[in-house]
């Protein structure tokens, strides 16, 4: 019996690996066609002023509908796009699409900033600055309407990052550090960079009401960040208690399901018009 079970388990194991591997391959192959087949869409999540609830900007979040696998989420396809280099053309599409959207909204009287996520690979691409300049000028956009979110992993090449962020700063683009606290960079390292904002990672926001150590970490990030004149924005705010804690401790901006999940272009337009960003 034992032997039989062992055999079955082995079969089961092989089958599982096969399936996971198969899905990865299908995602990888699907990514190559996704741009041409128009399978990507940008969703938007409002970034709000925590005191008034006023929308100060929106974050663009990529959504992909695979023809057979259905909705595949970024946590699954972004790492594959990065390891295959596909993130370069996909990331280019995201920036161009966001800039076109800013333009379209402006022509309708909606003036709102879009924050776009950028992978380290894109950031280090030698055509990146050109892409940004081109996307802005094609759409006649003042640079203040575009913001880039980079993660701390970009900081591993601190000298190179310094140069690129400096160039973006000269253009007038805002740069923020996403998922702050999950990587290895310290606020003191960031203080030497011309960065505008720090986004407190949602894992801290989730735990800060129940774990006193996490609460201390959040307070410290807010206090040090403010002293270094960074804007602070909290991610993943889901409850009124979290909103209050952040406000009481000096964080004035945030985003999360408490306000809205990422939504379609049509849905965010309704919110923007209702909230009078217009
Ligand atoms: P991120 O930039 O840190 O985005 C925040 C993630 O948290 C989003 O997941 C968002 O849907 C989710 N979120 C927002 N509010 C809440 C909340 O209240 N609670 C919880 N639990 N989650 C919340 P999403 O859209 O699945 O994106 C995941 C990550 O994928 C992003 O993290 C970003 O790193 C990456 N990503 C998304 N779009 C792009 C893109 O266009 N380019 C690149 N390079 N990366 C992207
Ligand atoms: Mg982000
Ligand atoms: Mg984040
Ligand atoms: Mg992230």
CSV table of C-alpha atoms and ligand atoms in Angstrom, one decimal:
chain,number,residue,atom,x,y,z
A,1,UNK,CA,0.0,0.0,0.0
A,2,UNK,CA,2.8,2.4,1.0
A,3,UNK,CA,4.5,1.7,-2.2
A,4,UNK,CA,1.3,2.3,-4.1
A,5,UNK,CA,0.8,5.7,-2.4
A,6,UNK,CA,4.3,6.7,-3.0
A,7,UNK,CA,3.8,6.0,-6.6
A,8,UNK,CA,0.6,7.9,-6.8
A,9,UNK,CA,2.2,10.9,-4.9
A,10,UNK,CA,5.0,10.9,-7.4
A,11,UNK,CA,2.6,10.9,-10.3
A,12,UNK,CA,0.7,13.7,-8.7
A,13,UNK,CA,3.8,15.7,-8.1
A,14,UNK,CA,5.0,15.4,-11.7
A,15,UNK,CA,1.5,16.4,-12.9
A,16,UNK,CA,1.5,19.5,-10.6
A,17,UNK,CA,4.9,20.7,-11.8
A,18,UNK,CA,3.8,20.1,-15.4
A,19,UNK,CA,0.8,22.3,-14.9
A,20,UNK,CA,2.7,25.1,-13.2
A,21,UNK,CA,5.4,25.0,-15.9
A,22,UNK,CA,2.8,24.8,-18.6
A,23,UNK,CA,1.0,27.8,-17.3
A,24,UNK,CA,4.3,29.7,-17.2
A,25,UNK,CA,5.0,28.8,-20.8
A,26,UNK,CA,1.6,29.8,-21.9
A,27,UNK,CA,1.9,33.2,-20.1
A,28,UNK,CA,5.3,33.7,-21.7
A,29,UNK,CA,4.1,32.9,-25.2
A,30,UNK,CA,0.9,34.9,-24.6
A,31,UNK,CA,2.9,37.9,-23.6
A,32,UNK,CA,4.5,38.0,-27.0
A,33,UNK,CA,1.2,38.3,-28.7
A,34,UNK,CA,-0.7,40.4,-26.1
A,35,UNK,CA,0.3,43.8,-27.4
A,36,UNK,CA,-0.6,43.1,-31.0
A,37,UNK,CA,-3.9,41.6,-30.0
A,38,UNK,CA,-4.8,44.5,-27.7
A,39,UNK,CA,-5.2,42.3,-24.6
A,40,UNK,CA,-3.9,44.9,-22.2
A,41,UNK,CA,-5.9,47.5,-20.4
A,42,UNK,CA,-5.0,50.1,-17.9
A,43,UNK,CA,-7.1,50.2,-14.7
A,44,UNK,CA,-6.9,53.3,-12.4
A,45,UNK,CA,-6.9,53.6,-8.6
A,46,UNK,CA,-7.5,57.0,-7.1
A,47,UNK,CA,-4.8,58.5,-4.8
A,48,UNK,CA,-6.5,60.7,-2.2
A,49,UNK,CA,-5.9,63.4,0.3
A,50,UNK,CA,-6.8,61.5,3.5
A,51,UNK,CA,-8.3,64.5,5.2
A,52,UNK,CA,-10.7,65.6,2.5
A,53,UNK,CA,-11.0,62.5,0.4
A,54,UNK,CA,-10.2,64.6,-2.6
A,55,UNK,CA,-8.5,62.8,-5.5
A,56,UNK,CA,-5.0,64.1,-6.1
A,57,UNK,CA,-4.0,61.6,-8.8
A,58,UNK,CA,-4.6,58.1,-10.1
A,59,UNK,CA,-2.2,55.1,-10.3
A,60,UNK,CA,-2.3,53.1,-13.6
A,61,UNK,CA,-2.3,49.4,-13.0
A,62,UNK,CA,-1.9,47.0,-15.9
A,63,UNK,CA,-4.6,44.3,-16.6
A,64,UNK,CA,-4.3,41.5,-19.0
A,65,UNK,CA,-7.0,39.3,-20.4
A,66,UNK,CA,-5.4,36.1,-21.9
A,67,UNK,CA,-7.5,34.6,-24.6
A,68,UNK,CA,-7.6,31.2,-22.9
A,69,UNK,CA,-6.4,31.7,-19.3
A,70,UNK,CA,-8.7,34.7,-18.7
A,71,UNK,CA,-7.5,37.5,-16.4
A,72,UNK,CA,-3.9,37.1,-15.4
A,73,UNK,CA,-2.7,39.5,-12.7
A,74,UNK,CA,0.5,41.5,-12.6
A,75,UNK,CA,2.0,39.5,-9.7
A,76,UNK,CA,2.1,36.6,-12.1
A,77,UNK,CA,2.9,38.1,-15.5
A,78,UNK,CA,5.2,41.0,-14.6
A,79,UNK,CA,8.0,38.8,-13.3
A,80,UNK,CA,7.8,36.7,-16.5
A,81,UNK,CA,7.7,39.9,-18.6
A,82,UNK,CA,10.8,41.0,-16.7
A,83,UNK,CA,12.8,37.7,-17.1
A,84,UNK,CA,12.0,37.6,-20.8
A,85,UNK,CA,12.7,41.2,-21.6
A,86,UNK,CA,9.0,41.7,-22.7
A,87,UNK,CA,8.7,44.3,-20.0
A,88,UNK,CA,10.4,46.8,-22.3
A,89,UNK,CA,7.8,46.9,-25.0
A,90,UNK,CA,4.9,46.3,-22.5
A,91,UNK,CA,6.2,49.1,-20.3
A,92,UNK,CA,6.5,51.4,-23.3
A,93,UNK,CA,2.9,50.7,-24.1
A,94,UNK,CA,1.9,51.5,-20.5
A,95,UNK,CA,3.6,54.9,-20.6
A,96,UNK,CA,2.3,55.8,-24.0
A,97,UNK,CA,-1.2,54.7,-23.1
A,98,UNK,CA,-1.1,56.7,-19.8
A,99,UNK,CA,0.1,59.8,-21.6
A,100,UNK,CA,-2.6,59.5,-24.2
A,101,UNK,CA,-5.2,59.1,-21.4
A,102,UNK,CA,-3.9,62.2,-19.6
A,103,UNK,CA,-4.3,64.1,-22.9
A,104,UNK,CA,-7.8,62.7,-23.6
A,105,UNK,CA,-8.9,63.7,-20.1
A,106,UNK,CA,-7.4,67.1,-20.4
A,107,UNK,CA,-9.4,67.8,-23.5
A,108,UNK,CA,-12.5,66.9,-21.5
A,109,UNK,CA,-11.5,69.3,-18.8
A,110,UNK,CA,-10.3,66.6,-16.3
A,111,UNK,CA,-6.9,67.5,-15.1
A,112,UNK,CA,-5.4,64.6,-13.2
A,113,UNK,CA,-1.9,63.2,-12.7
A,114,UNK,CA,-1.2,59.6,-13.6
A,115,UNK,CA,1.3,57.5,-11.7
A,116,UNK,CA,2.9,54.7,-13.7
A,117,UNK,CA,4.8,51.7,-12.4
A,118,UNK,CA,8.2,51.2,-13.9
A,119,UNK,CA,10.4,48.1,-13.6
A,120,UNK,CA,14.1,48.4,-12.9
A,121,UNK,CA,14.8,47.0,-16.4
A,122,UNK,CA,12.9,49.8,-18.1
A,123,UNK,CA,14.4,52.4,-15.9
A,124,UNK,CA,17.9,51.2,-16.9
A,125,UNK,CA,17.0,51.0,-20.6
A,126,UNK,CA,19.0,53.6,-22.6
A,127,UNK,CA,16.0,54.7,-24.5
A,128,UNK,CA,13.9,55.3,-21.4
A,129,UNK,CA,14.4,59.1,-21.2
A,130,UNK,CA,13.7,59.4,-24.9
A,131,UNK,CA,10.5,57.5,-24.4
A,132,UNK,CA,9.4,59.8,-21.7
A,133,UNK,CA,10.3,62.9,-23.7
A,134,UNK,CA,8.5,61.6,-26.8
A,135,UNK,CA,5.4,60.5,-24.9
A,136,UNK,CA,5.1,63.9,-23.3
A,137,UNK,CA,5.7,65.9,-26.5
A,138,UNK,CA,3.5,63.8,-28.7
A,139,UNK,CA,0.6,64.5,-26.4
A,140,UNK,CA,1.6,68.1,-25.6
A,141,UNK,CA,1.7,67.3,-21.9
A,142,UNK,CA,3.1,69.4,-19.1
A,143,UNK,CA,5.4,66.9,-17.3
A,144,UNK,CA,3.8,67.5,-13.9
A,145,UNK,CA,0.9,65.2,-15.0
A,146,UNK,CA,3.1,62.1,-15.2
A,147,UNK,CA,4.6,60.4,-12.2
A,148,UNK,CA,6.8,57.3,-12.1
A,149,UNK,CA,6.8,54.7,-9.4
A,150,UNK,CA,10.0,52.7,-9.1
A,151,UNK,CA,10.8,50.1,-6.5
A,152,UNK,CA,13.7,50.0,-4.2
A,153,UNK,CA,15.4,47.4,-6.4
A,154,UNK,CA,16.3,50.3,-8.7
A,155,UNK,CA,18.5,51.5,-5.9
A,156,UNK,CA,20.8,48.6,-6.2
A,157,UNK,CA,22.5,50.6,-9.0
A,158,UNK,CA,22.5,53.8,-7.0
A,159,UNK,CA,24.9,55.8,-9.2
A,160,UNK,CA,23.0,54.9,-12.4
A,161,UNK,CA,19.7,55.6,-10.7
A,162,UNK,CA,21.0,59.0,-9.5
A,163,UNK,CA,21.7,60.0,-13.1
A,164,UNK,CA,18.4,58.8,-14.5
A,165,UNK,CA,16.3,60.3,-11.7
A,166,UNK,CA,18.2,63.6,-12.1
A,167,UNK,CA,17.3,63.6,-15.8
A,168,UNK,CA,13.7,62.9,-15.1
A,169,UNK,CA,13.7,65.7,-12.5
A,170,UNK,CA,15.1,68.1,-15.1
A,171,UNK,CA,12.3,67.2,-17.4
A,172,UNK,CA,9.9,67.9,-14.6
A,173,UNK,CA,8.7,64.3,-13.9
A,174,UNK,CA,7.9,63.2,-10.4
A,175,UNK,CA,9.5,60.0,-9.1
A,176,UNK,CA,8.2,58.0,-6.1
A,177,UNK,CA,9.6,55.0,-4.4
A,178,UNK,CA,7.0,52.2,-4.4
A,179,UNK,CA,6.6,49.4,-1.8
A,180,UNK,CA,8.9,51.3,0.6
A,181,UNK,CA,10.1,49.2,3.5
A,182,UNK,CA,10.1,45.9,1.7
A,183,UNK,CA,13.6,46.3,0.2
A,184,UNK,CA,16.9,47.2,1.6
A,185,UNK,CA,17.3,50.9,0.9
A,186,UNK,CA,17.3,53.2,3.9
A,187,UNK,CA,15.7,56.6,4.0
A,188,UNK,CA,19.2,58.1,4.4
A,189,UNK,CA,20.3,56.6,1.1
A,190,UNK,CA,17.1,58.0,-0.6
A,191,UNK,CA,17.7,61.4,0.9
A,192,UNK,CA,20.5,62.0,-1.6
A,193,UNK,CA,18.1,61.4,-4.5
A,194,UNK,CA,15.8,63.9,-6.0
A,195,UNK,CA,12.7,61.8,-5.2
A,196,UNK,CA,9.3,63.3,-4.5
A,197,UNK,CA,7.4,60.7,-2.6
A,198,UNK,CA,7.6,57.5,-0.7
A,199,UNK,CA,4.9,54.9,-0.8
A,200,UNK,CA,4.5,53.0,2.4
A,201,UNK,CA,4.0,49.4,1.4
A,202,UNK,CA,0.6,47.9,2.0
A,203,UNK,CA,2.0,45.0,4.1
A,204,UNK,CA,2.8,47.6,6.8
A,205,UNK,CA,-0.6,49.3,6.5
A,206,UNK,CA,-2.3,45.9,6.9
A,207,UNK,CA,-0.4,45.0,10.1
A,208,UNK,CA,0.0,48.3,11.8
A,209,UNK,CA,-3.3,48.3,13.7
A,210,UNK,CA,-2.6,44.9,15.3
A,211,UNK,CA,1.2,44.8,15.6
A,212,UNK,CA,2.9,47.4,17.7
A,213,UNK,CA,6.3,46.9,16.0
A,214,UNK,CA,4.8,47.5,12.6
A,215,UNK,CA,3.1,50.6,14.0
A,216,UNK,CA,6.5,51.9,15.2
A,217,UNK,CA,8.0,51.2,11.8
A,218,UNK,CA,5.2,53.2,10.0
A,219,UNK,CA,5.5,56.1,12.5
A,220,UNK,CA,9.3,56.2,11.9
A,221,UNK,CA,9.0,56.1,8.1
A,222,UNK,CA,6.5,59.0,8.3
A,223,UNK,CA,8.6,61.0,10.7
A,224,UNK,CA,11.9,60.5,8.9
A,225,UNK,CA,10.3,60.9,5.5
A,226,UNK,CA,8.7,64.1,6.4
A,227,UNK,CA,11.9,65.5,7.9
A,228,UNK,CA,13.6,64.7,4.6
A,229,UNK,CA,10.7,66.5,2.8
A,230,UNK,CA,9.4,63.6,1.0
A,231,UNK,CA,5.6,63.3,0.4
A,232,UNK,CA,4.3,60.2,2.0
A,233,UNK,CA,1.6,58.0,0.5
A,234,UNK,CA,0.2,54.9,2.1
A,235,UNK,CA,-0.9,51.9,0.1
A,236,UNK,CA,-3.6,49.4,0.8
A,237,UNK,CA,-5.8,51.5,3.1
A,238,UNK,CA,-8.9,49.3,3.7
A,239,UNK,CA,-10.3,50.6,7.0
A,240,UNK,CA,-11.3,53.9,8.6
A,241,UNK,CA,-9.0,53.0,11.6
A,242,UNK,CA,-6.0,52.8,9.2
A,243,UNK,CA,-6.9,56.1,7.7
A,244,UNK,CA,-7.1,57.8,11.1
A,245,UNK,CA,-3.9,56.2,12.3
A,246,UNK,CA,-2.0,57.5,9.2
A,247,UNK,CA,-3.5,61.0,9.5
A,248,UNK,CA,-2.8,61.2,13.2
A,249,UNK,CA,0.8,60.3,12.5
A,250,UNK,CA,1.3,62.8,9.7
A,251,UNK,CA,0.7,60.8,6.5
A,252,UNK,CA,-1.7,62.8,4.4
A,253,UNK,CA,-2.0,60.8,1.2
A,254,UNK,CA,-3.1,57.3,0.5
A,255,UNK,CA,-4.9,54.8,-1.7
A,256,UNK,CA,-6.8,51.6,-1.1
A,257,UNK,CA,-10.0,49.7,-1.2
A,258,UNK,CA,-11.5,52.0,1.5
A,259,UNK,CA,-11.7,54.6,-1.3
A,260,UNK,CA,-11.7,52.5,-4.4
A,261,UNK,CA,-10.1,49.4,-6.0
A,262,UNK,CA,-8.4,49.9,-9.3
A,263,UNK,CA,-11.3,50.4,-11.8
A,264,UNK,CA,-11.8,50.8,-15.6
A,265,UNK,CA,-11.3,54.1,-17.4
A,266,UNK,CA,-15.0,54.7,-17.5
A,267,UNK,CA,-15.5,54.1,-13.8
A,268,UNK,CA,-12.6,56.3,-12.8
A,269,UNK,CA,-14.0,59.1,-15.0
A,270,UNK,CA,-17.2,59.0,-13.1
A,271,UNK,CA,-15.3,59.3,-9.8
A,272,UNK,CA,-13.1,62.2,-11.2
A,273,UNK,CA,-16.1,64.1,-12.4
A,274,UNK,CA,-18.1,63.5,-9.2
A,275,UNK,CA,-15.1,64.5,-7.0
A,276,UNK,CA,-14.6,67.6,-9.0
A,277,UNK,CA,-11.1,67.2,-10.2
A,278,UNK,CA,-12.5,68.9,-13.3
B,1,LIG,P1,1.9,48.3,-6.7
B,1,LIG,O1,2.4,49.3,-7.7
B,1,LIG,O2,2.5,48.4,-5.3
B,1,LIG,O3,0.4,48.4,-6.7
B,1,LIG,C1,-0.4,48.2,-5.6
B,1,LIG,C2,-1.2,46.9,-5.7
B,1,LIG,O4,-2.0,46.8,-4.6
B,1,LIG,C3,-2.1,46.8,-6.9
B,1,LIG,O5,-2.1,45.4,-7.3
B,1,LIG,C4,-3.4,47.2,-6.3
B,1,LIG,O6,-4.5,46.6,-7.0
B,1,LIG,C5,-3.4,46.6,-4.9
B,1,LIG,N1,-4.2,47.3,-4.0
B,1,LIG,C6,-4.7,48.6,-4.0
B,1,LIG,N2,-5.4,48.9,-2.9
B,1,LIG,C7,-5.4,47.8,-2.2
B,1,LIG,C8,-6.0,47.5,-0.9
B,1,LIG,O7,-6.6,48.3,-0.2
B,1,LIG,N3,-5.7,46.2,-0.4
B,1,LIG,C9,-5.0,45.3,-1.1
B,1,LIG,N4,-4.8,44.1,-0.5
B,1,LIG,N5,-4.4,45.6,-2.3
B,1,LIG,C10,-4.6,46.8,-2.8
B,1,LIG,P2,-2.0,44.9,-8.8
B,1,LIG,O8,-2.8,45.8,-9.6
B,1,LIG,O9,-2.3,43.5,-8.8
B,1,LIG,O10,-0.5,45.2,-9.1
B,1,LIG,C11,0.5,44.5,-8.4
B,1,LIG,C12,1.9,45.0,-8.7
B,1,LIG,O11,2.2,44.8,-10.1
B,1,LIG,C13,2.0,46.5,-8.6
B,1,LIG,O12,2.2,46.8,-7.2
B,1,LIG,C14,3.2,46.8,-9.5
B,1,LIG,O13,4.4,46.6,-8.8
B,1,LIG,C15,3.0,45.8,-10.6
B,1,LIG,N6,2.4,46.5,-11.7
B,1,LIG,C16,1.1,46.7,-12.0
B,1,LIG,N7,1.0,47.4,-13.2
B,1,LIG,C17,2.3,47.5,-13.7
B,1,LIG,C18,2.8,48.2,-14.8
B,1,LIG,O14,2.1,48.7,-15.7
B,1,LIG,N8,4.2,48.1,-15.0
B,1,LIG,C19,5.0,47.5,-14.1
B,1,LIG,N9,6.3,47.4,-14.3
B,1,LIG,N10,4.5,46.9,-13.0
B,1,LIG,C20,3.2,47.0,-12.7
B,2,LIG,MG1,2.7,51.3,-7.7
B,3,LIG,MG1,3.2,49.2,-3.9
B,4,LIG,MG1,4.8,46.7,-6.2
